[in-house]
Coordinates of C-alpha atoms in Angstrom, one line a residue:
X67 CA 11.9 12.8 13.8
X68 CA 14.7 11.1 11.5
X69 CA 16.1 12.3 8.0
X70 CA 17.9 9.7 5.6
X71 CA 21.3 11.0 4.5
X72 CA 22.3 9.1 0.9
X73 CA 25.5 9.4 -0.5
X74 CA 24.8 8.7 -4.0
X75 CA 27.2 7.4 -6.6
X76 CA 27.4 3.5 -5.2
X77 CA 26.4 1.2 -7.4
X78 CA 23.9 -1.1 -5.9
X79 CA 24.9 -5.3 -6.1
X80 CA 23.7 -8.2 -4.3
X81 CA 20.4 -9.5 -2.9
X82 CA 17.5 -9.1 -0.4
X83 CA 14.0 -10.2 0.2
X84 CA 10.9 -8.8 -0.7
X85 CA 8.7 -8.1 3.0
X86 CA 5.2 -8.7 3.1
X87 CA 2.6 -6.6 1.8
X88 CA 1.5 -3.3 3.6
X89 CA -1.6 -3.1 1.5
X90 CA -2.8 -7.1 2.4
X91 CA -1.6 -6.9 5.5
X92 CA -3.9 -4.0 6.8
X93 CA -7.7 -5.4 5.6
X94 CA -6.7 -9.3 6.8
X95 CA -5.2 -7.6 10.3
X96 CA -8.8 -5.6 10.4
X97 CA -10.7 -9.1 9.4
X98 CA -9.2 -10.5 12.4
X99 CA -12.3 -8.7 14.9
X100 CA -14.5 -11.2 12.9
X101 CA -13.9 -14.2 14.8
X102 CA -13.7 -14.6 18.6
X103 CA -11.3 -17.6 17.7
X104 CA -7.4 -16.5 17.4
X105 CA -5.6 -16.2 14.2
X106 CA -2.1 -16.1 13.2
X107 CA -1.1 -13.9 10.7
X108 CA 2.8 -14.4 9.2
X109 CA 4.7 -11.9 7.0
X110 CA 3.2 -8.7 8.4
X111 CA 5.6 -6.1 7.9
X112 CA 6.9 -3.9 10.5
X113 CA 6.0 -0.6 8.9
X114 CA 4.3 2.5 10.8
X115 CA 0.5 2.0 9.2
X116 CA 0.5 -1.9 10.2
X117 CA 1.7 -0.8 13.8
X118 CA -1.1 2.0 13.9
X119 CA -3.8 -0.8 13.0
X120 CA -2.5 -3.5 15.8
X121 CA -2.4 0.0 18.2
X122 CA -6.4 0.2 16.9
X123 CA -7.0 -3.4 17.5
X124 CA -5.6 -3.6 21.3
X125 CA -7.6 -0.4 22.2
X126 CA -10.7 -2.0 20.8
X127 CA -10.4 -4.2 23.3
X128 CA -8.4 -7.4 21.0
X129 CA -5.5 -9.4 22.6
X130 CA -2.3 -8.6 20.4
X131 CA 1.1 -10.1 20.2
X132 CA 4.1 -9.6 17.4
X133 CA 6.9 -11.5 17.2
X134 CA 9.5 -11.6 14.2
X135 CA 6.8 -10.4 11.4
X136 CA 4.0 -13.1 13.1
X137 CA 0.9 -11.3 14.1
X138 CA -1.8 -13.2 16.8
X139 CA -4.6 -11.3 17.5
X140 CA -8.0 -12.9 19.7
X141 CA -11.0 -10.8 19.9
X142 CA -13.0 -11.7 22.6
X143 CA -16.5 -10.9 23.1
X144 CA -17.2 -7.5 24.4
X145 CA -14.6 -5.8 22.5
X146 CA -15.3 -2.0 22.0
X147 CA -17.7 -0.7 18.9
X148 CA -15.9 2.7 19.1
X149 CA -12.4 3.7 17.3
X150 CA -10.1 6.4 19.1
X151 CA -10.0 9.7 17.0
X152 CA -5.8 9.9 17.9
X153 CA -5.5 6.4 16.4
X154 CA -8.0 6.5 13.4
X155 CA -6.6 10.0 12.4
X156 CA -3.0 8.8 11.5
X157 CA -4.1 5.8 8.9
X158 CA -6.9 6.4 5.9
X159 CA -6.3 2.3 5.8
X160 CA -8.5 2.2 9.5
X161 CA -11.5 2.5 7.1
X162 CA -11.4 -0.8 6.8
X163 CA -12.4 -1.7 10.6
X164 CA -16.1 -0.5 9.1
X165 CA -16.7 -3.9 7.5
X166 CA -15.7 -6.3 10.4
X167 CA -17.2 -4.4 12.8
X168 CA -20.1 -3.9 11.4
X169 CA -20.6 -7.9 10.6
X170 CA -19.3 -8.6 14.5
X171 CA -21.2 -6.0 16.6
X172 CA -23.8 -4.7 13.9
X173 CA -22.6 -1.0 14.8
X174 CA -19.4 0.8 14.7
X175 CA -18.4 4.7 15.7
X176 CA -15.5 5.5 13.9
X177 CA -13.9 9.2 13.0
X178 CA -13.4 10.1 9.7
X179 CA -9.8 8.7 9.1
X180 CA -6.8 10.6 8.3
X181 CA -3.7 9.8 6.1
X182 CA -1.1 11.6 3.3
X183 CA -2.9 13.9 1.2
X184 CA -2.4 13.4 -2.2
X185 CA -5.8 14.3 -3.6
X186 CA -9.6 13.5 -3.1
X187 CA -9.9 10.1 -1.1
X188 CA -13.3 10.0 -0.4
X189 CA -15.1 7.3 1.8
X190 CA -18.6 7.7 0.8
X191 CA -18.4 4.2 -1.6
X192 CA -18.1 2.4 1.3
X193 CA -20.6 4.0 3.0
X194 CA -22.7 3.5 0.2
X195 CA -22.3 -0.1 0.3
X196 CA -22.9 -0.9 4.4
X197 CA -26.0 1.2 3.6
X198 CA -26.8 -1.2 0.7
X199 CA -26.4 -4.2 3.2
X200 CA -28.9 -2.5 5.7
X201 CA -26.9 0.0 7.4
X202 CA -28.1 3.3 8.8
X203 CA -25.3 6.1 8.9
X204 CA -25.0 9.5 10.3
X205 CA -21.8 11.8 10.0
X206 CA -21.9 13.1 14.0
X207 CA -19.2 15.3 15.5
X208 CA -16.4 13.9 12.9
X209 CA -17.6 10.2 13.8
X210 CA -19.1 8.0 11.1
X211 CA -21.7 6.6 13.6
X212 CA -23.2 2.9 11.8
X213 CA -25.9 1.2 13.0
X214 CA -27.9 -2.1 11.7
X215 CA -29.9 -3.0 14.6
X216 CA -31.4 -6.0 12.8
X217 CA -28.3 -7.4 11.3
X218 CA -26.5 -7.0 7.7
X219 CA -28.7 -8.6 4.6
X220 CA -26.5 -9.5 1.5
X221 CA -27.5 -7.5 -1.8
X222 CA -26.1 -6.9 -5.2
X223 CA -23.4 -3.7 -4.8
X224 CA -21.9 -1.6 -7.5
X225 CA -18.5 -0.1 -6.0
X226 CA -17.3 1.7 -9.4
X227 CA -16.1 4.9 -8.6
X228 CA -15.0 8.0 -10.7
X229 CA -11.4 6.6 -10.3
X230 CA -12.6 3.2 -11.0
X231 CA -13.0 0.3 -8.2
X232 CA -12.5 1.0 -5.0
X233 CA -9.8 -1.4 -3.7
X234 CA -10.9 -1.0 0.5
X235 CA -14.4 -0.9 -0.3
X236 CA -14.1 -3.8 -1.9
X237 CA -12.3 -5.2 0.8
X238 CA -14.9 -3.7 3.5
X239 CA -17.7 -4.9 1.6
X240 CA -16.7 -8.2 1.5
X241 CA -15.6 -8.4 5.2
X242 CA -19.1 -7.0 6.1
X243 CA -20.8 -9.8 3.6
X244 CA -19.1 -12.7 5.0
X245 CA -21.6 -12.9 8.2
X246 CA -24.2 -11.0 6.5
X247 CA -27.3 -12.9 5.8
X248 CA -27.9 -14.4 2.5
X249 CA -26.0 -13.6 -1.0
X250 CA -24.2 -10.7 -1.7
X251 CA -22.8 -10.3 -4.9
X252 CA -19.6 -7.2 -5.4
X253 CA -20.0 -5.7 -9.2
X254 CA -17.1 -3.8 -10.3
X255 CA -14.9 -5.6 -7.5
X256 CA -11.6 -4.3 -7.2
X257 CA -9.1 -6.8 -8.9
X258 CA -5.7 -6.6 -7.3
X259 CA -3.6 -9.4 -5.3
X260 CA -4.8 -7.5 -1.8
X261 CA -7.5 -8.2 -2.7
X262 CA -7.5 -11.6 -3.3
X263 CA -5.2 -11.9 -0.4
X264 CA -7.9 -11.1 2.4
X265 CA -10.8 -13.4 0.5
X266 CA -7.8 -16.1 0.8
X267 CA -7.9 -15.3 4.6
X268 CA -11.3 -15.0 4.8
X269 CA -12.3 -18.2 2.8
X270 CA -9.3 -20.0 5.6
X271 CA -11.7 -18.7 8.4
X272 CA -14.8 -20.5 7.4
X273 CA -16.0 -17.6 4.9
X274 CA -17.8 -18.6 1.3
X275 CA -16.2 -16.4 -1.2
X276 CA -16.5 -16.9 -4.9
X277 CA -15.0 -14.9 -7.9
X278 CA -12.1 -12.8 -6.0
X279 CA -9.6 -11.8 -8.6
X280 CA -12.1 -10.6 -11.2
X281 CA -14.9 -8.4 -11.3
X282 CA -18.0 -9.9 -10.1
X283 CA -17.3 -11.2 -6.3
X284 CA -20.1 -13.5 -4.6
X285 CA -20.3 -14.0 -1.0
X286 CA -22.9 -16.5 0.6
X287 CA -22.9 -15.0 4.1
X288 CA -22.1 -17.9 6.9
X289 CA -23.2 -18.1 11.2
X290 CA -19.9 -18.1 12.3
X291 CA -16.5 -18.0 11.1
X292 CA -12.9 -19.1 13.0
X293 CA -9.4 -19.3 13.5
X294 CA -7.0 -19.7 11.2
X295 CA -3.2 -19.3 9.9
X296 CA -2.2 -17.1 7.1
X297 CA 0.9 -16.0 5.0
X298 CA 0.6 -12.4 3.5
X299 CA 1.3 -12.1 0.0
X300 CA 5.0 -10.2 -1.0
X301 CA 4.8 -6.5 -1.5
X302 CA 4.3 -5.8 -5.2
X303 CA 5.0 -2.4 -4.6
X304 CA 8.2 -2.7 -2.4
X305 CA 9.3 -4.8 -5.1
X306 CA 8.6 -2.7 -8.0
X307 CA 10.7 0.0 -6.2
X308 CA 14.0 -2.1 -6.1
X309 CA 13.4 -3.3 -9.5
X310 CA 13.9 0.0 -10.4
X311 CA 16.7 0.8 -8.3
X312 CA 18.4 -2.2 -9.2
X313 CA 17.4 -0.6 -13.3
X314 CA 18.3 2.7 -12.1
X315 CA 21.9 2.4 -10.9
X316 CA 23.5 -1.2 -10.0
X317 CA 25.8 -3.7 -11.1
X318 CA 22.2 -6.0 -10.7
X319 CA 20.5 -6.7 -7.8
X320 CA 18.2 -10.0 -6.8
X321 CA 14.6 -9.6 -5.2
X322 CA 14.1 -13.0 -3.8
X323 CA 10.3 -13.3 -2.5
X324 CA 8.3 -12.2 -5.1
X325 CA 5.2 -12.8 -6.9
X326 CA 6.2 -12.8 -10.9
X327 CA 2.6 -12.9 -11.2
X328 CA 2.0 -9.5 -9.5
X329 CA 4.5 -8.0 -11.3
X330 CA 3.7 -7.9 -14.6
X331 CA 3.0 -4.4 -15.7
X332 CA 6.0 -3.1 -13.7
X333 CA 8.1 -5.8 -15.3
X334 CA 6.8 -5.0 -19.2
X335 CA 7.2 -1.3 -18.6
X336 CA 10.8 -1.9 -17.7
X337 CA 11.8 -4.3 -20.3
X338 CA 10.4 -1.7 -22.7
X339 CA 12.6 0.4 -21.6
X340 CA 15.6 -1.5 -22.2
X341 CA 15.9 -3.1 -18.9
X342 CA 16.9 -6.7 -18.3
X343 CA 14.4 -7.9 -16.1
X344 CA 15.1 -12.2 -15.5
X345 CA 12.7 -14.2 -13.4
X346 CA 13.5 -17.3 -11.7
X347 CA 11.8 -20.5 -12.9
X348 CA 8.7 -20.4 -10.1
X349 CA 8.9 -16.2 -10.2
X350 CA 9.6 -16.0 -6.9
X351 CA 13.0 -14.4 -7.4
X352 CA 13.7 -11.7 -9.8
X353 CA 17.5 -10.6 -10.9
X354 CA 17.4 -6.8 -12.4
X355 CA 19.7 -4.8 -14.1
X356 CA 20.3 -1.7 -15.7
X357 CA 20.1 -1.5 -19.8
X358 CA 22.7 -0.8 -22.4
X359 CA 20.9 1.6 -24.3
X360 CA 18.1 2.8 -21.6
X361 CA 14.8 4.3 -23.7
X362 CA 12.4 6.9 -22.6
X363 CA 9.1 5.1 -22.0
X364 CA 5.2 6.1 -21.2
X365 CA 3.1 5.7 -18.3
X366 CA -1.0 4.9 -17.7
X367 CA -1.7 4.3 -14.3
X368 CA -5.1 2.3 -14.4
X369 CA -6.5 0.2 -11.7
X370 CA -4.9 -4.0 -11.7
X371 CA -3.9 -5.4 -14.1
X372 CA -2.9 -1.9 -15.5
X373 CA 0.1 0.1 -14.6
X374 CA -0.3 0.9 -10.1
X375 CA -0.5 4.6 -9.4
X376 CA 1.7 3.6 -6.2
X377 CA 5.0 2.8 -8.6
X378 CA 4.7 6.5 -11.4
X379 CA 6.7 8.4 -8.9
X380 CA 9.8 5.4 -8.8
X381 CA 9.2 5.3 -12.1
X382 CA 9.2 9.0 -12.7
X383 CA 13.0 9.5 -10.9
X384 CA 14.2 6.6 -13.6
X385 CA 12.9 8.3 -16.4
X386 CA 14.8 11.5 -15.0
X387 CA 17.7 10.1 -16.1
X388 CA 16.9 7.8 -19.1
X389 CA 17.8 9.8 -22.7
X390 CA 14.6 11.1 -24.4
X391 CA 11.2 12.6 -23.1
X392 CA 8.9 10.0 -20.7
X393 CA 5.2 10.9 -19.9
X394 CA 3.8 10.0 -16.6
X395 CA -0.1 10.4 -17.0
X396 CA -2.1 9.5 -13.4
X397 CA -5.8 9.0 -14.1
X398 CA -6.5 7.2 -10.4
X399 CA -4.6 10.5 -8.5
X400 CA -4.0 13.5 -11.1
X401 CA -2.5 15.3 -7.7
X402 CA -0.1 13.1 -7.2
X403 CA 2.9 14.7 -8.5
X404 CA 4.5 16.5 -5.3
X405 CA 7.4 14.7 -5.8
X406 CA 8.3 16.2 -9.6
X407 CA 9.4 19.6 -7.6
X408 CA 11.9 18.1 -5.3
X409 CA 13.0 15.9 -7.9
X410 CA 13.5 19.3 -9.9
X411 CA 15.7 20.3 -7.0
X412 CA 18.0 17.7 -7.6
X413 CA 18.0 18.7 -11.2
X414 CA 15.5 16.4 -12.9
X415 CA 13.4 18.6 -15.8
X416 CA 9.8 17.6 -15.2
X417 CA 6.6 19.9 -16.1
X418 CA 3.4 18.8 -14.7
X419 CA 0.0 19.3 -16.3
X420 CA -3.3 18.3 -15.6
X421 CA -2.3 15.1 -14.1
X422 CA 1.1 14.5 -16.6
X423 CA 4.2 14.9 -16.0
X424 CA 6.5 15.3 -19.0
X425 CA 10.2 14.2 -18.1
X426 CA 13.1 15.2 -20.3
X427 CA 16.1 12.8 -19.0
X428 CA 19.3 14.7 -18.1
X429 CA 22.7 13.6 -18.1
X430 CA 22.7 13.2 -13.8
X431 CA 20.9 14.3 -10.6
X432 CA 22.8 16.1 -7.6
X433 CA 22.1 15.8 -4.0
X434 CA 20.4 18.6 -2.4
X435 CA 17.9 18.9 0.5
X436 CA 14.5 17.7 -0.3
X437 CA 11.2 17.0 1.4
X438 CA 8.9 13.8 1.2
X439 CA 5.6 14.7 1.0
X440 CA 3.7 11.3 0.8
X441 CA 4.9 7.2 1.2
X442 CA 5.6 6.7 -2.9
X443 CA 7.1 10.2 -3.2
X444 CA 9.4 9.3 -0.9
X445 CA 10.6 6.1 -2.4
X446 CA 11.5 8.5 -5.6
X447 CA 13.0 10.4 -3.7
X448 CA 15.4 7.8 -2.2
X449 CA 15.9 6.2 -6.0
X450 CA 17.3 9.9 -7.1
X451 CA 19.2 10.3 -4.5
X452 CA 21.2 7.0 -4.8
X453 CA 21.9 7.9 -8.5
X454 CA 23.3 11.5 -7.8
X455 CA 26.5 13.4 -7.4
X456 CA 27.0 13.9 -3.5
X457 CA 25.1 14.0 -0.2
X458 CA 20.9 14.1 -0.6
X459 CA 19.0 14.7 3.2
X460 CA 15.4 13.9 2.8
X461 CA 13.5 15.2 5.3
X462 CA 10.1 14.2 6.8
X463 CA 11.2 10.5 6.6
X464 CA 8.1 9.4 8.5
X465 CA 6.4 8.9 5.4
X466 CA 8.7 6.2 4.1
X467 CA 8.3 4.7 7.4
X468 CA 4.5 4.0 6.7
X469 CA 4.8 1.5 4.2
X470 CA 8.5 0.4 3.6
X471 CA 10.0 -1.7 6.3
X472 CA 13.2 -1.9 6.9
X473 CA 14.1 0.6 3.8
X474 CA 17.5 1.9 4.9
X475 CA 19.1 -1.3 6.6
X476 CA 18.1 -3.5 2.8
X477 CA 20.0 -0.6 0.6
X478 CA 23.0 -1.0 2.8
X479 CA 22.7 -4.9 2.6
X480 CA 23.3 -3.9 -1.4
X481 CA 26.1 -1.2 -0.7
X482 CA 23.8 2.0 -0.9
X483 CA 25.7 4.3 2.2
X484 CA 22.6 5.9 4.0
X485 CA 21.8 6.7 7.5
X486 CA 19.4 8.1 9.2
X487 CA 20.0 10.9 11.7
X488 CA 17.8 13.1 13.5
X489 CA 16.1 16.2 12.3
X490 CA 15.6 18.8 14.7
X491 CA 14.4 20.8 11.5
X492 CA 11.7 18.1 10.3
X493 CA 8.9 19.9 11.5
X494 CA 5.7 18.4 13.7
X495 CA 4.4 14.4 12.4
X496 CA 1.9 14.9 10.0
X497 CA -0.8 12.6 9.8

């Protein structure tokens, strides 16, 4: 297991491009068992979860090959119904096999899936919707084991959960509606780009899919779908986190490979804090830079359009530093605050409540040991650490590794000095 060492003090300055999106690429890589054609899949980024779900794919039984960020996967017929326990366990994104598998081989056996723990994730919304296509489910031994003998039949589905939509059961819903038969129509469909992203890739293999993008998602289910290329979409979130690095401490960095679109709530929020945020004229390219007179500023994480749950903890190690009080209220994950304590280490003044953290800024952080305990935590980690006095070691780096590709090698591209090293003291791999 590797630890990042960051010397922090050097101002960030120059450019680098945005990967493609972890989130997309997972559901579209998944969609890929719904046609026995071969697709091409461009963009995918070589992060741990993305390389667990090709790992899935080949032991299904799907012929895999990666080269330079391009994915091609052919499923064949005869390809397995049944998910291995030691692959499924190390991703909670696998959940999204249910849907294509359930459309292709009109059963599935998959174990309950795994992931970082930062609160309640449950899966039974998308159980609830296979079951409102026809499905029959039991809960056997730690396997979901899914059965619809006579095929999938498209209905009207509700996925609003307690949190709000439900961004993978949208996506599994509409994965299993596509070769469904007749109509079904998604109520309270999850909004964001991902989203949109897969019924792009979906629609390109033959699939009739209305509405994506908004709330109300129809899907006139088709015989057969087929082959096709695909570009996944930029990484809104990868973005977001070297906006605010490049806010946090730089001479001003450029994000080339954005979606301005994507952006905007992370974009405002910065602004409003006295950040000089300049797109390029298409918004594909995005120069940031740190304010003259930085404000404290307040956070509302709501499902897209609103504020993403996945950027408060960047968000949260800027605000440590910015003069004035910040509050950083999580509605989608009131748990997800692990961070704040090993931010506190470094000398950030945080108290958590109820799902808010208030943040006093302080004059500076300094390095100290910490421990990542989840994929964003991480990232917040890394931010503080390249704004404080001396040497931070973050430890359990394996979590950065799920969903940041390349993370170390683009901060030295803008002068950041980090390594990685190995930690004999990490600890076993967590799920």
């Amino acid at each position: 297991m590797d630890k990042l060492i960051v010397e922090g003090g050097h101002r960030l300055q120059g450019a680098v491009n945005i990967s493609g999106s972890k989130n997309a690429s997972l559901p579209i890589l998944a969609a890929a068992l719904l046609t026995d054609e071969p697709v091409r899949i461009s963009r995918v980024p070589d992060v741990s979860d993305t390389n667990y779900m090709i790992q899935i794919l080949s032991q299904l039984g799907a012929s895999v090959e990666r080269s330079s960020g391009t994915v091609r996967i052919e499923s064949p017929d005869g390809i397995s119904s049944s998910a291995s326990y030691e692959q499924v366990r190390k991703m909670r994104a696998s959940i999204c096999l249910l849907g294509p598998m359930m459309a292709r081989m009109k059963r599935c056996t998959l174990p309950l899936p795994g992931g970082c723990v930062i609160g309640d994730r449950p899966v039974d919304l998308h159980l609830r919707a296979i079951q409102a296509l026809g499905a029959r489910v039991r809960v056997k031994g730690g396997n979901m084991v899914i059965e619809a003998p006579n095929g999938l039949v498209g209905t009207t589905v509700d996925m609003r959960g307690d949190s709000g939509p439900t961004v993978l059961g949208t996506d599994n819903l509409m994965m299993a509606a596509v070769l469904a038969k007749g109509k079904t129509v998604i109520e309270s469909a999850a909004r964001e780009p991902e989203v949109v992203d897969l019924a792009n890739f979906l629609n390109k293999m033959g699939a009739r899919i209305e509405g994506a993008g908004s709330r109300t998602i129809t899907i006139h289910g088709v015989e057969k779908l087929h082959g096709c290329e695909h570009t996944v979409i930029p990484d809104r979130i990868e973005a977001g986190t070297f906006m605010v690095a490049g806010a946090m401490y730089s001479d001003g960095i450029t994000l080339n490979r954005v979606c301005r679109e994507h952006m905007k709530s992370i974009s405002d929020l910065l602004v409003e804090c006295g950040h000089v945020v300049e797109y390029n004229e298409d918004g594909t390219s995005v120069f940031v830079k740190p304010g003259a007179n930085p404000r404290s500023g307040k956070i509302l994480t709501n499902p897209y359009p609103g504020y993403p749950t996945d950027m408060q903890a960047q968000m949260t190690a800027l605000f440590a530093v910015t003069p004035g009080i910040s509050v950083v209220k999580d509605t989608i994950f009131p748990q997800r605050f692990m961070h704040c304590s090993e931010l506190k280490r470094m000398g950030a003044n945080i108290k958590v409540d109820a799902g808010t953290a208030i943040i006093t800024g302080v004059e500076g952080l300094s390095g100290a040991p910490v421990m990542a305990s989840d994929l964003r935590a991480s990232a917040a980690l890394v931010l503080a650490a390249l704004a404080a006095e001396g040497t931070t070691e973050i430890h359990r780096l394996y979590h950065i590794d799920r969903g940041y590709e390349m993370l170390d090698e683009k901060l030295g591209m803008l002068g950041a000095r980090v390594r990685r090293e190995l930690d004999p003291e990490g600890g076993p791999v967590e799920p």
